[in-house]
XYZ file of C-alpha atoms in Angstrom:
701
model
C -46.505 -16.766 -17.251
C -44.189 -19.785 -17.586
C -40.563 -19.326 -16.560
C -38.415 -19.760 -19.663
C -34.683 -20.295 -19.768
C -34.267 -16.769 -21.157
C -36.392 -15.162 -18.433
C -34.539 -17.134 -15.774
C -31.204 -15.858 -17.047
C -32.631 -12.345 -17.116
C -33.676 -12.703 -13.490
C -30.250 -14.012 -12.452
C -28.261 -11.463 -14.449
C -26.557 -8.597 -12.619
C -28.984 -5.737 -12.126
C -28.424 -2.208 -13.296
C -27.747 0.131 -10.418
C -30.851 1.599 -8.807
C -30.355 5.347 -9.148
C -33.880 6.588 -8.515
C -36.159 8.499 -10.909
C -34.494 9.385 -14.193
C -36.286 12.722 -14.594
C -33.956 14.989 -12.644
C -35.352 18.065 -10.960
C -31.926 19.613 -10.951
C -28.673 18.660 -12.621
C -25.474 19.883 -10.995
C -21.923 19.588 -12.275
C -21.122 16.619 -10.041
C -24.547 15.211 -9.137
C -28.230 15.200 -9.978
C -31.305 15.516 -7.777
C -34.646 13.857 -8.506
C -37.880 12.990 -6.675
C -40.191 10.059 -7.379
C -43.937 9.658 -7.124
C -43.371 8.264 -3.631
C -41.880 11.646 -2.638
C -38.454 10.139 -1.946
C -35.626 12.342 -3.209
C -32.494 10.832 -4.765
C -29.174 12.660 -4.859
C -26.913 10.747 -7.239
C -23.210 11.626 -7.042
C -21.173 11.500 -10.269
C -18.121 13.734 -10.164
C -17.420 15.163 -13.596
C -14.322 14.063 -15.507
C -13.206 11.689 -12.743
C -13.299 7.896 -12.494
C -14.232 8.017 -8.794
C -16.149 10.358 -6.540
C -13.980 12.438 -4.229
C -14.843 15.398 -2.032
C -13.397 18.664 -3.277
C -14.479 22.104 -2.098
C -16.611 22.406 -5.251
C -18.313 19.062 -4.575
C -19.005 20.038 -0.956
C -20.460 23.409 -2.022
C -22.712 21.595 -4.488
C -23.838 19.203 -1.742
C -24.791 22.208 0.384
C -26.900 23.637 -2.437
C -28.607 20.293 -3.008
C -29.463 19.952 0.679
C -31.137 23.348 0.536
C -33.229 22.136 -2.414
C -34.185 18.987 -0.493
C -35.277 21.049 2.519
C -37.601 23.061 0.282
C -39.100 20.271 -1.829
C -41.127 18.546 0.878
C -39.630 15.094 0.358
C -40.438 12.218 2.709
C -36.846 11.010 2.628
C -33.492 11.465 0.921
C -31.333 8.775 -0.682
C -27.681 9.468 -1.502
C -25.913 7.148 -3.903
C -23.001 7.101 -6.332
C -23.360 6.550 -10.071
C -19.712 5.449 -10.304
C -19.313 1.707 -10.817
C -16.294 1.493 -8.530
C -17.920 2.732 -5.381
C -19.537 5.464 -3.296
C -16.909 8.095 -2.395
C -13.172 7.368 -2.254
C -12.556 10.124 0.289
C -11.408 13.703 0.111
C -9.717 14.975 -3.026
C -6.088 14.562 -1.964
C -5.101 17.233 -4.486
C -6.665 19.766 -2.134
C -4.278 18.618 0.622
C -1.087 19.147 -1.350
C 1.001 22.126 -0.294
C -1.091 23.050 2.761
C 1.241 24.759 5.222
C -1.010 27.161 7.157
C -3.094 25.374 9.784
C -5.327 28.435 10.234
C -6.354 28.443 6.568
C -7.069 24.715 6.668
C -9.169 25.147 9.815
C -11.343 27.783 8.151
C -12.023 25.436 5.227
C -12.714 22.509 7.540
C -15.235 24.460 9.613
C -17.199 25.244 6.465
C -17.169 21.592 5.406
C -18.372 20.552 8.863
C -21.296 22.946 8.578
C -22.379 21.182 5.379
C -22.089 17.681 6.875
C -23.920 18.858 10.001
C -26.690 20.185 7.776
C -27.068 16.705 6.278
C -27.136 15.139 9.744
C -29.786 17.638 10.919
C -32.320 17.023 8.104
C -35.729 16.314 9.616
C -36.518 13.580 7.101
C -35.014 10.067 7.001
C -31.722 10.059 5.121
C -30.439 6.862 3.523
C -27.069 6.212 1.954
C -26.678 3.258 -0.432
C -23.071 2.027 -0.504
C -21.386 -0.155 -3.077
C -17.650 -0.620 -3.567
C -15.355 1.765 -1.735
C -16.670 4.105 0.946
C -13.600 5.656 2.468
C -12.508 8.627 4.525
C -14.722 11.611 3.840
C -17.106 9.317 1.971
C -17.695 7.290 5.123
C -18.113 10.516 7.080
C -20.900 11.563 4.687
C -22.466 8.121 5.199
C -22.216 8.434 8.991
C -24.135 11.702 8.833
C -27.110 9.847 7.312
C -29.672 8.076 9.496
C -29.536 4.745 7.611
C -26.725 2.962 5.791
C -27.532 0.217 3.266
C -24.597 -1.719 1.811
C -24.232 -4.056 -1.121
C -22.098 -7.151 -0.717
C -19.017 -5.599 -2.335
C -18.936 -2.572 -0.026
C -15.682 -1.710 1.743
C -15.832 0.917 4.470
C -12.892 2.493 6.239
C -10.782 5.447 7.292
C -7.362 5.293 5.562
C -6.371 8.833 6.645
C -3.816 7.522 9.122
C -1.672 6.505 6.115
C -1.526 10.180 5.137
C -0.418 11.277 8.602
C -3.958 12.378 9.444
C -7.065 11.189 11.255
C -10.701 11.592 10.122
C -11.534 15.264 9.805
C -15.208 15.540 8.732
C -16.813 14.266 11.918
C -15.667 10.669 11.759
C -13.939 10.707 15.134
C -17.098 11.474 17.105
C -19.769 9.939 14.862
C -18.091 6.532 14.542
C -17.250 6.227 18.247
C -20.868 7.115 19.066
C -22.319 4.607 16.587
C -20.371 1.406 17.271
C -18.168 -0.104 19.971
C -15.747 2.780 20.646
C -12.719 0.475 20.821
C -13.643 -1.074 17.452
C -14.149 2.429 16.078
C -10.754 3.585 17.303
C -9.111 0.443 15.932
C -10.604 1.112 12.485
C -9.298 4.674 12.513
C -5.885 3.854 14.015
C -5.116 1.012 11.581
C -6.782 2.342 8.430
C -8.150 -1.152 7.771
C -11.405 -1.478 5.819
C -14.463 -3.422 6.916
C -16.214 -5.444 4.237
C -20.001 -5.402 4.116
C -20.611 -8.363 6.440
C -18.087 -7.132 8.995
C -19.584 -3.636 8.786
C -23.027 -5.094 9.478
C -21.722 -7.073 12.444
C -20.124 -3.914 13.843
C -23.348 -1.939 13.420
C -21.687 0.355 10.911
C -24.327 -0.476 8.292
C -27.956 -1.357 8.940
C -28.539 -3.815 6.103
C -26.613 -5.710 3.426
C -28.714 -6.313 0.329
C -28.428 -7.328 -3.304
C -28.885 -4.750 -6.026
C -32.402 -5.929 -6.888
C -33.510 -5.253 -3.302
C -32.117 -1.725 -3.008
C -35.384 0.070 -3.795
C -37.376 -1.972 -1.280
C -34.702 -1.459 1.384
C -34.773 2.289 0.787
C -38.552 2.406 1.154
C -38.382 0.371 4.354
C -35.813 2.739 5.819
C -37.760 5.865 4.880
C -40.928 4.328 6.376
C -39.091 3.547 9.601
C -39.512 -0.204 9.104
C -35.833 -1.119 8.809
C -34.524 -2.961 11.839
C -31.422 -1.320 13.248
C -29.045 -2.146 16.050
C -27.910 1.195 17.387
C -25.699 1.887 20.342
C -23.385 -0.443 22.173
C -23.185 -1.294 25.842
C -19.510 -0.371 25.775
C -20.422 3.189 24.836
C -21.759 3.721 28.330
C -18.607 2.379 29.922
C -16.307 4.449 27.730
C -18.422 7.487 28.381
C -16.569 7.496 31.697
C -13.167 9.173 31.707
C -11.292 6.463 33.707
C -12.334 3.769 31.211
C -11.145 5.867 28.276
C -7.860 6.626 30.026
C -7.205 2.904 30.568
C -8.044 2.022 26.946
C -6.049 4.973 25.640
C -2.900 3.766 27.418
C -3.239 0.384 25.727
C -3.826 2.038 22.339
C -0.693 4.167 22.681
C 1.382 1.116 23.574
C 0.093 -0.727 20.506
C 0.550 2.319 18.244
C 4.170 2.712 19.324
C 4.931 -0.759 17.933
C 4.005 0.333 14.417
C 4.249 4.129 14.307
C 6.701 5.882 16.669
C 5.195 9.077 18.022
C 8.192 11.238 17.094
C 7.732 10.315 13.424
C 3.966 9.759 13.150
C 1.944 12.017 15.478
C -1.510 11.357 13.973
C -2.412 8.152 15.899
C -1.561 9.806 19.202
C -3.536 12.951 18.372
C -6.543 10.740 17.605
C -6.161 8.854 20.893
C -5.874 12.186 22.744
C -9.070 13.415 21.068
C -11.067 10.436 22.230
C -9.538 10.249 25.696
C -10.139 13.932 26.422
C -13.477 14.495 24.684
C -15.134 11.101 24.113
C -18.883 11.394 24.621
C -18.906 15.191 24.255
C -19.817 15.692 20.600
C -19.335 19.452 20.368
C -16.005 19.443 22.192
C -14.713 16.519 20.152
C -15.833 18.121 16.896
C -14.028 21.353 17.679
C -10.885 19.491 18.749
C -11.049 17.263 15.648
C -11.070 20.273 13.311
C -8.103 21.917 15.037
C -6.094 18.699 15.270
C -6.753 17.697 11.643
C -5.767 21.155 10.405
C -2.501 21.159 12.360
C -1.631 17.665 11.153
C -2.373 18.466 7.508
C -0.017 21.446 7.617
C 2.772 19.345 9.148
C 5.850 18.115 7.283
C 4.959 14.497 8.049
C 1.511 14.708 6.458
C 2.775 16.632 3.449
C 5.475 14.017 2.864
C 2.921 11.205 3.172
C 0.647 13.064 0.747
C 3.659 13.189 -1.577
C 3.903 9.403 -1.298
C 0.226 9.102 -2.250
C 1.002 10.913 -5.505
C 4.147 8.859 -6.073
C 1.977 5.753 -5.870
C -0.523 7.259 -8.310
C 2.292 8.136 -10.715
C 3.606 4.565 -10.696
C 0.049 3.258 -11.123
C -0.199 5.432 -14.208
C 2.641 3.446 -15.794
C 0.673 0.209 -15.272
C -2.080 0.828 -17.803
C -2.557 -0.587 -21.269
C -3.051 -3.863 -23.089
C -1.678 -6.885 -21.259
C -2.515 -9.986 -23.242
C -1.601 -12.154 -20.253
C -4.083 -14.761 -19.061
C -1.743 -17.648 -18.305
C 1.462 -17.284 -16.279
C 4.027 -20.066 -15.975
C 6.388 -19.761 -12.991
C 9.603 -21.789 -12.871
C 10.966 -22.241 -9.355
C 8.656 -22.827 -6.394
C 10.880 -21.513 -3.628
C 9.830 -18.634 -1.421
C 9.857 -16.044 -4.208
C 8.569 -18.155 -7.083
C 5.863 -19.791 -4.989
C 4.508 -16.490 -3.710
C 4.691 -14.829 -7.143
C 2.593 -17.706 -8.504
C 0.145 -17.521 -5.588
C -0.236 -13.755 -5.950
C -0.920 -13.989 -9.689
C -3.529 -16.725 -9.152
C -5.265 -14.635 -6.498
C -5.733 -11.916 -9.132
C -7.602 -14.046 -11.628
C -4.736 -15.435 -13.713
C -4.284 -19.085 -14.577
C -0.895 -20.095 -13.186
C 1.208 -23.209 -13.677
C 3.997 -23.698 -11.147
C 6.979 -25.858 -12.089
C 10.006 -27.098 -10.179
C 12.355 -30.066 -10.365
C 11.488 -30.791 -6.723
C 7.912 -32.063 -6.352
C 8.007 -31.504 -2.597
C 8.902 -27.862 -3.171
C 5.777 -27.430 -5.303
C 3.636 -29.057 -2.613
C 5.054 -26.717 0.019
C 4.417 -23.720 -2.243
C 0.758 -24.718 -2.668
C 0.470 -25.020 1.117
C 1.926 -21.527 1.582
C -0.489 -20.221 -1.052
C -3.468 -21.677 0.836
C -2.279 -19.965 4.025
C -1.871 -16.687 2.124
C -5.400 -16.941 0.725
C -6.789 -17.559 4.205
C -5.291 -14.210 5.193
C -5.947 -12.142 2.079
C -9.184 -13.393 0.515
C -12.532 -12.728 2.110
C -14.692 -15.674 1.133
C -14.410 -19.413 0.784
C -15.385 -19.129 -2.875
C -12.546 -16.686 -3.586
C -10.056 -18.952 -1.820
C -11.301 -22.033 -3.674
C -11.162 -20.298 -7.043
C -7.643 -18.978 -6.453
C -6.396 -22.460 -5.534
C -8.123 -23.870 -8.620
C -6.185 -21.406 -10.782
C -2.852 -22.324 -9.155
C -1.861 -25.555 -10.902
C 1.088 -27.752 -9.872
C 3.016 -28.508 -13.064
C 5.314 -31.443 -12.404
C 6.150 -31.923 -16.094
C 6.617 -28.235 -16.945
C 4.092 -28.474 -19.773
C 2.463 -25.120 -18.942
C 5.322 -23.222 -20.550
C 3.940 -23.976 -24.028
C 0.589 -22.320 -23.259
C 1.753 -19.398 -21.145
C 1.559 -15.755 -22.208
C 4.180 -14.878 -19.606
C 6.921 -17.121 -18.237
C 8.564 -15.990 -14.995
C 11.862 -17.609 -14.046
C 12.517 -17.553 -10.291
C 15.338 -20.057 -9.783
C 18.630 -19.625 -7.914
C 20.462 -16.282 -8.252
C 23.105 -17.731 -10.556
C 23.576 -16.682 -14.183
C 24.612 -20.131 -15.389
C 21.606 -21.801 -13.766
C 19.219 -19.226 -15.215
C 20.653 -19.520 -18.732
C 20.307 -23.297 -18.526
C 16.595 -22.825 -17.738
C 16.245 -20.397 -20.657
C 17.872 -22.894 -23.041
C 15.392 -25.570 -21.969
C 12.190 -23.525 -22.203
C 12.810 -21.056 -25.058
C 12.010 -23.535 -27.875
C 8.709 -24.439 -26.172
C 7.374 -20.912 -25.641
C 4.670 -19.269 -27.755
C 5.942 -16.800 -30.329
C 4.436 -13.787 -28.572
C 5.064 -14.918 -24.974
C 7.187 -12.782 -22.648
C 10.113 -14.297 -20.779
C 10.741 -12.549 -17.455
C 13.472 -13.188 -14.945
C 13.059 -12.420 -11.255
C 16.788 -11.904 -10.866
C 17.577 -9.472 -8.099
C 20.866 -8.237 -9.497
C 22.189 -9.990 -12.635
C 22.327 -7.714 -15.721
C 20.028 -8.905 -18.490
C 22.821 -8.497 -21.021
C 24.412 -11.509 -19.301
C 21.220 -13.567 -19.213
C 20.189 -12.943 -22.832
C 23.329 -14.573 -24.272
C 22.256 -17.257 -26.731
C 18.548 -16.366 -26.461
C 16.768 -16.363 -29.829
C 14.297 -13.632 -28.871
C 16.016 -11.033 -26.617
C 13.286 -8.539 -27.566
C 10.847 -10.527 -25.406
C 13.143 -10.849 -22.387
C 12.697 -8.436 -19.486
C 13.260 -8.426 -15.765
C 10.376 -8.530 -13.288
C 12.076 -8.138 -9.934
C 9.604 -8.754 -7.110
C 10.495 -8.087 -3.491
C 10.077 -10.232 -0.420
C 7.463 -10.674 0.973
C 5.646 -10.608 -2.362
C 2.182 -10.174 -0.834
C 3.260 -7.084 1.102
C 5.828 -5.256 -1.015
C 4.025 -3.228 -3.675
C 6.877 -2.559 -6.056
C 8.182 -4.535 -9.020
C 11.278 -3.348 -10.865
C 10.619 -3.691 -14.601
C 14.105 -4.090 -15.986
C 14.865 -2.979 -19.545
C 17.882 -3.654 -21.747
C 18.785 -2.250 -25.146
C 17.277 -5.173 -27.080
C 13.941 -5.356 -25.225
C 11.037 -4.170 -27.380
C 8.821 -1.332 -26.210
C 5.772 -3.564 -26.697
C 7.225 -6.127 -24.289
C 8.005 -3.444 -21.712
C 4.528 -1.908 -22.027
C 2.902 -5.312 -21.523
C 5.123 -5.957 -18.513
C 4.084 -2.669 -16.910
C 0.419 -3.412 -17.570
C 0.840 -6.913 -16.123
C 2.065 -5.345 -12.876
C -1.050 -3.220 -12.750
C -3.277 -6.265 -13.304
C -1.896 -7.884 -10.145
C -2.014 -4.641 -8.124
C 1.697 -3.997 -8.168
C 3.554 -0.775 -8.907
C 6.033 -0.946 -11.813
C 9.246 1.047 -11.579
C 11.145 1.287 -14.845
C 14.871 0.674 -14.372
C 17.708 -0.073 -16.769
C 19.695 -3.274 -16.720
C 22.827 -2.839 -14.632
C 24.343 -4.785 -11.755
C 21.874 -4.665 -8.865
C 19.466 -2.475 -10.873
C 18.283 0.320 -8.537
C 16.926 -1.026 -5.259
C 19.493 -3.703 -4.443
C 22.345 -1.490 -5.562
C 21.154 1.274 -3.220
C 20.486 -1.156 -0.367
C 23.894 -2.834 -0.559
C 25.954 -0.015 1.016
C 23.313 0.298 3.748
C 23.580 -3.413 4.579
C 27.348 -3.707 4.210
C 27.939 -0.724 6.485
C 25.870 -2.540 9.100
C 28.193 -5.553 8.703
C 31.226 -3.265 9.173
C 29.669 -1.879 12.352
C 29.083 -5.434 13.563
C 32.785 -6.178 12.954
C 33.623 -3.093 15.014
C 31.790 -4.649 17.943
C 28.520 -2.712 17.796
C 25.619 -4.921 18.974
C 23.217 -5.819 16.174
C 20.256 -4.536 18.185
C 21.946 -1.129 18.497
C 22.595 -1.002 14.741
C 18.966 -1.826 13.981
C 17.779 0.724 16.521
C 19.849 3.448 14.798
C 18.035 2.771 11.513
C 14.649 2.549 13.207
C 15.295 5.863 14.973
C 15.823 7.367 11.515
C 12.426 5.966 10.523
C 13.140 2.679 8.774
C 10.479 -0.011 9.372
C 13.253 -2.430 10.368
C 16.988 -2.200 10.784
C 19.593 -3.476 8.279
C 20.500 -6.571 10.308
C 16.910 -7.772 10.495
C 16.398 -6.775 6.844
C 19.406 -8.841 5.746
C 17.883 -11.837 7.528
C 14.503 -11.126 5.908
C 15.993 -10.936 2.401
C 18.100 -14.045 3.027
C 21.823 -13.955 3.774
C 22.497 -16.294 0.859
C 20.779 -13.961 -1.604
C 22.413 -10.910 -0.060
C 25.835 -12.530 -0.256
C 25.413 -13.294 -3.962
C 24.272 -9.735 -4.654
C 27.243 -8.209 -2.813
C 29.729 -10.530 -4.546
C 28.288 -9.713 -7.959
C 28.259 -5.939 -7.319
C 31.850 -5.988 -6.072
C 32.862 -7.873 -9.189
C 30.913 -5.770 -11.710
C 30.995 -2.230 -10.288
C 33.544 0.357 -9.268
C 31.395 1.310 -6.242
C 33.566 1.283 -3.067
C 31.833 -1.645 -1.347
C 33.448 -2.956 1.874
C 34.967 -6.422 1.910
C 32.582 -9.284 2.641
C 33.113 -10.525 6.218
C 34.366 -14.111 6.381
C 31.813 -14.910 9.064
C 28.964 -14.016 6.695
C 30.114 -16.553 4.116
C 30.495 -19.175 6.872
C 26.955 -18.547 8.087
C 25.568 -19.080 4.611
C 27.643 -22.229 4.117
C 26.285 -23.647 7.376
C 22.667 -23.001 6.326
C 22.090 -20.054 8.685
C 20.552 -17.972 5.919
C 18.171 -15.848 7.965
C 14.522 -15.841 8.865
C 13.542 -18.520 6.344
C 15.998 -20.924 8.030
C 15.014 -19.920 11.565
C 18.534 -18.659 12.200
C 20.791 -16.036 10.694
C 22.187 -12.888 12.215
C 19.315 -13.297 14.673
C 17.715 -16.476 15.962
C 13.958 -16.690 15.310
C 11.027 -18.084 17.255
C 8.390 -20.364 15.731
C 6.414 -17.322 14.559
C 9.355 -15.897 12.637
C 10.032 -13.138 15.169
C 13.697 -12.287 15.853
C 15.003 -12.822 19.370
C 16.578 -9.510 20.337
C 18.495 -8.565 23.464
C 16.683 -5.913 25.495
C 19.777 -4.384 27.122
C 21.700 -3.208 24.048
C 23.253 0.301 24.199
C 21.457 3.297 22.730
C 22.867 4.234 19.310
C 24.916 7.404 18.981
C 23.633 10.042 16.491
C 26.352 9.360 13.885
C 25.180 5.769 13.386
C 22.118 6.584 11.332
C 24.198 8.769 8.986
C 26.729 5.970 8.551
C 23.914 3.670 7.455
C 21.685 5.983 5.442
C 24.058 8.384 3.664
C 25.871 5.669 1.639
C 22.401 4.652 0.391
C 21.641 8.241 -0.612
C 25.051 8.532 -2.250
C 24.297 5.445 -4.365
C 20.834 6.782 -5.260
C 22.493 9.928 -6.609
C 24.938 7.736 -8.560
C 22.073 5.721 -10.075
C 20.370 8.929 -11.193
C 23.585 10.206 -12.728
C 24.128 6.921 -14.577
C 20.546 6.856 -15.882
C 19.610 3.605 -14.116
C 16.354 5.316 -13.173
C 14.780 8.170 -15.093
C 13.821 10.655 -12.395
C 13.795 11.392 -8.678
C 10.102 10.598 -8.256
C 10.496 7.088 -9.643
C 13.564 6.570 -7.466
C 11.788 7.776 -4.318
C 8.741 5.637 -5.080
C 10.871 2.564 -5.729
C 12.825 2.894 -2.490
C 9.703 3.533 -0.412
C 7.544 0.779 -1.873
C 10.328 -1.822 -2.159
C 12.294 -1.172 1.038
C 9.959 0.857 3.255
C 12.409 3.790 3.276
C 11.172 6.061 6.113
C 7.841 7.083 4.519
C 7.378 10.232 6.618
C 10.581 11.586 5.033
C 9.080 11.456 1.531
C 11.764 9.304 -0.120
C 15.581 9.392 -0.160
C 15.941 12.153 -2.761
C 13.207 14.251 -1.178
C 14.951 13.820 2.176
C 18.267 14.810 0.601
C 16.761 17.998 -0.815
C 14.967 18.791 2.462
C 18.113 18.287 4.526
C 20.230 20.085 1.976
C 22.940 18.808 -0.347
C 25.571 20.966 1.351
C 24.855 19.432 4.757
C 24.932 15.878 3.370
C 28.152 16.531 1.464
C 29.814 17.920 4.574
C 28.772 14.860 6.561
C 29.944 12.457 3.823
C 33.357 14.148 3.709
C 33.695 13.907 7.476
C 32.752 10.214 7.368
C 35.204 9.731 4.477
C 38.033 11.081 6.632
C 37.022 8.831 9.530
C 36.124 5.601 7.715
C 37.509 5.649 4.204
C 36.584 6.053 0.505
C 33.242 4.242 0.691
C 31.864 7.603 1.887
C 33.388 9.643 -0.968
C 30.585 11.867 -2.328
C 29.419 11.037 -5.839
C 29.813 13.829 -8.378
C 26.069 13.618 -9.030
C 25.555 15.816 -5.951
C 26.641 18.771 -8.094
C 23.286 18.621 -9.845
C 21.533 18.879 -6.496
C 23.219 22.101 -5.467
C 26.280 20.618 -3.802
C 29.934 21.053 -4.663
C 31.939 17.844 -4.730
């Protein structure tokens, strides 16, 4: 038969997923079981009324029933695969975790789930899991219980539980460390990082990486025992010895302490203890895993981190809908504008980047290339992203753009001058967004012919790491524009937080008293390292001094000046030395020098002999922030406490294990916070005066 153009295209086209025989022997609520003429059984997972497969108690019970059917049907092998396009299994159903406070009850449930996974692992026939897309947490633990793992090229495997204050709880701790290099296994679990298909194959986590059209043949090879596997690792023997595990465990604890202090995040240390004490002893490690996981899940830390998971999901829910944005034009190729452009291009959008300074554009493209080397996983992806990021020396892209993002200097006059120049050139349905960090949009819209299409899109630095974008509304912005802006955030994997136009919006307004109090403490003679340590002891990812350098002292100075001018908030006076630093070019990390000096890797040089902070210091820093959050709620800058908590966590890294500033305030108690604020007010002045919004939280001001 001659190969025609049509048949060639048919051959090259993406294949439908191989899901085994279509005549199901048994159809369950969340899966179906079938057996082909070759006597290979297929269990296809498809959780009802959900976009992704997750493991609930009902799903696990159904899996148990299906395994019983497989044991009775005389199959030569079993294949497990997902019918969901997005992936295999995204992990446990986090909804089942919410509100767990009794470790004993959790342990009973976990023991039952382990019995089901053990039943899968004990099947006498070859078991094969076919993985595409995400295979995370409990999903990977199901895969590890199978004898063979076949991955497609888009597979991503990992254990993200550590981000929920947990470690793997369905056998992952002992199955993964037995399968691959134990140190690599522990690193995967301790960091929560995913391994893409090729990396997973190199680790020995999967046995083969195939294309969709080869899935059926790969399955048959595995069931027949003809698939080549690389099982075991020479390091397993070494780390089977207690002294070797003890040595490695010490190093792991040292590394973990850099990122997750034990007093705030116990899960990494519990995982290290598990492996150090029981590595190589499957039954002992399994029993210890169940107990440890159950205790962690019932802890306040895990429950607060589970709360954050749902805050993220809530913000994601605001990012759906029609976007109508294919081309983005970014004006200003400095640190913020350049990275906004690079991030958009990495997510499939055509981006033109304009600036009056050609050298600035060239530097921005160079930074984008470095970002893509870090974030994108193939040379083709990196090439395509760079192709979509177009230097625009003439600014002609503005006429074709669906969204124009202005990211020039934080100065209202400069921004309005840009608006005047570009507004006549924009398409009639294009959105104009400003990345201002603090200027009210009522100021920026003056003279603009289409204020209904002007909104704020306030990204945070570093753009590639900070998930949140404040979507700033004003009373003349149309709902259609705001909806498109929210959806745009979702298209570039960012979380939109709806805030109203006001000086500083939400995040910078709440951060300002935190930062300015640090400056006051510096003026009092407190070492900067001690101030930062006080915030870090509270749980902040970095202290206010280092944060001010990271944001940029020039930007911070403009924000503080504007807030002092526009608001009645009792903000301390700006230190003269801060203005002098900015004038001399010592603007922080980006300049290599600010409140700290920085090495060539951008790491601050800190003194190691600074005094330990006294307990009051963290309250002096954090409570003015909470006070301002309450004020923003009272003034309607943000609609609800959940949005506020999500914004502060995902934009500033506010101590995640505390569940957000408002959640922390409620947990600590409004009466306690009010009493502390009044005491600080007597000692330090009116900047600690409690806002009357505390009355709505059960306090009496």
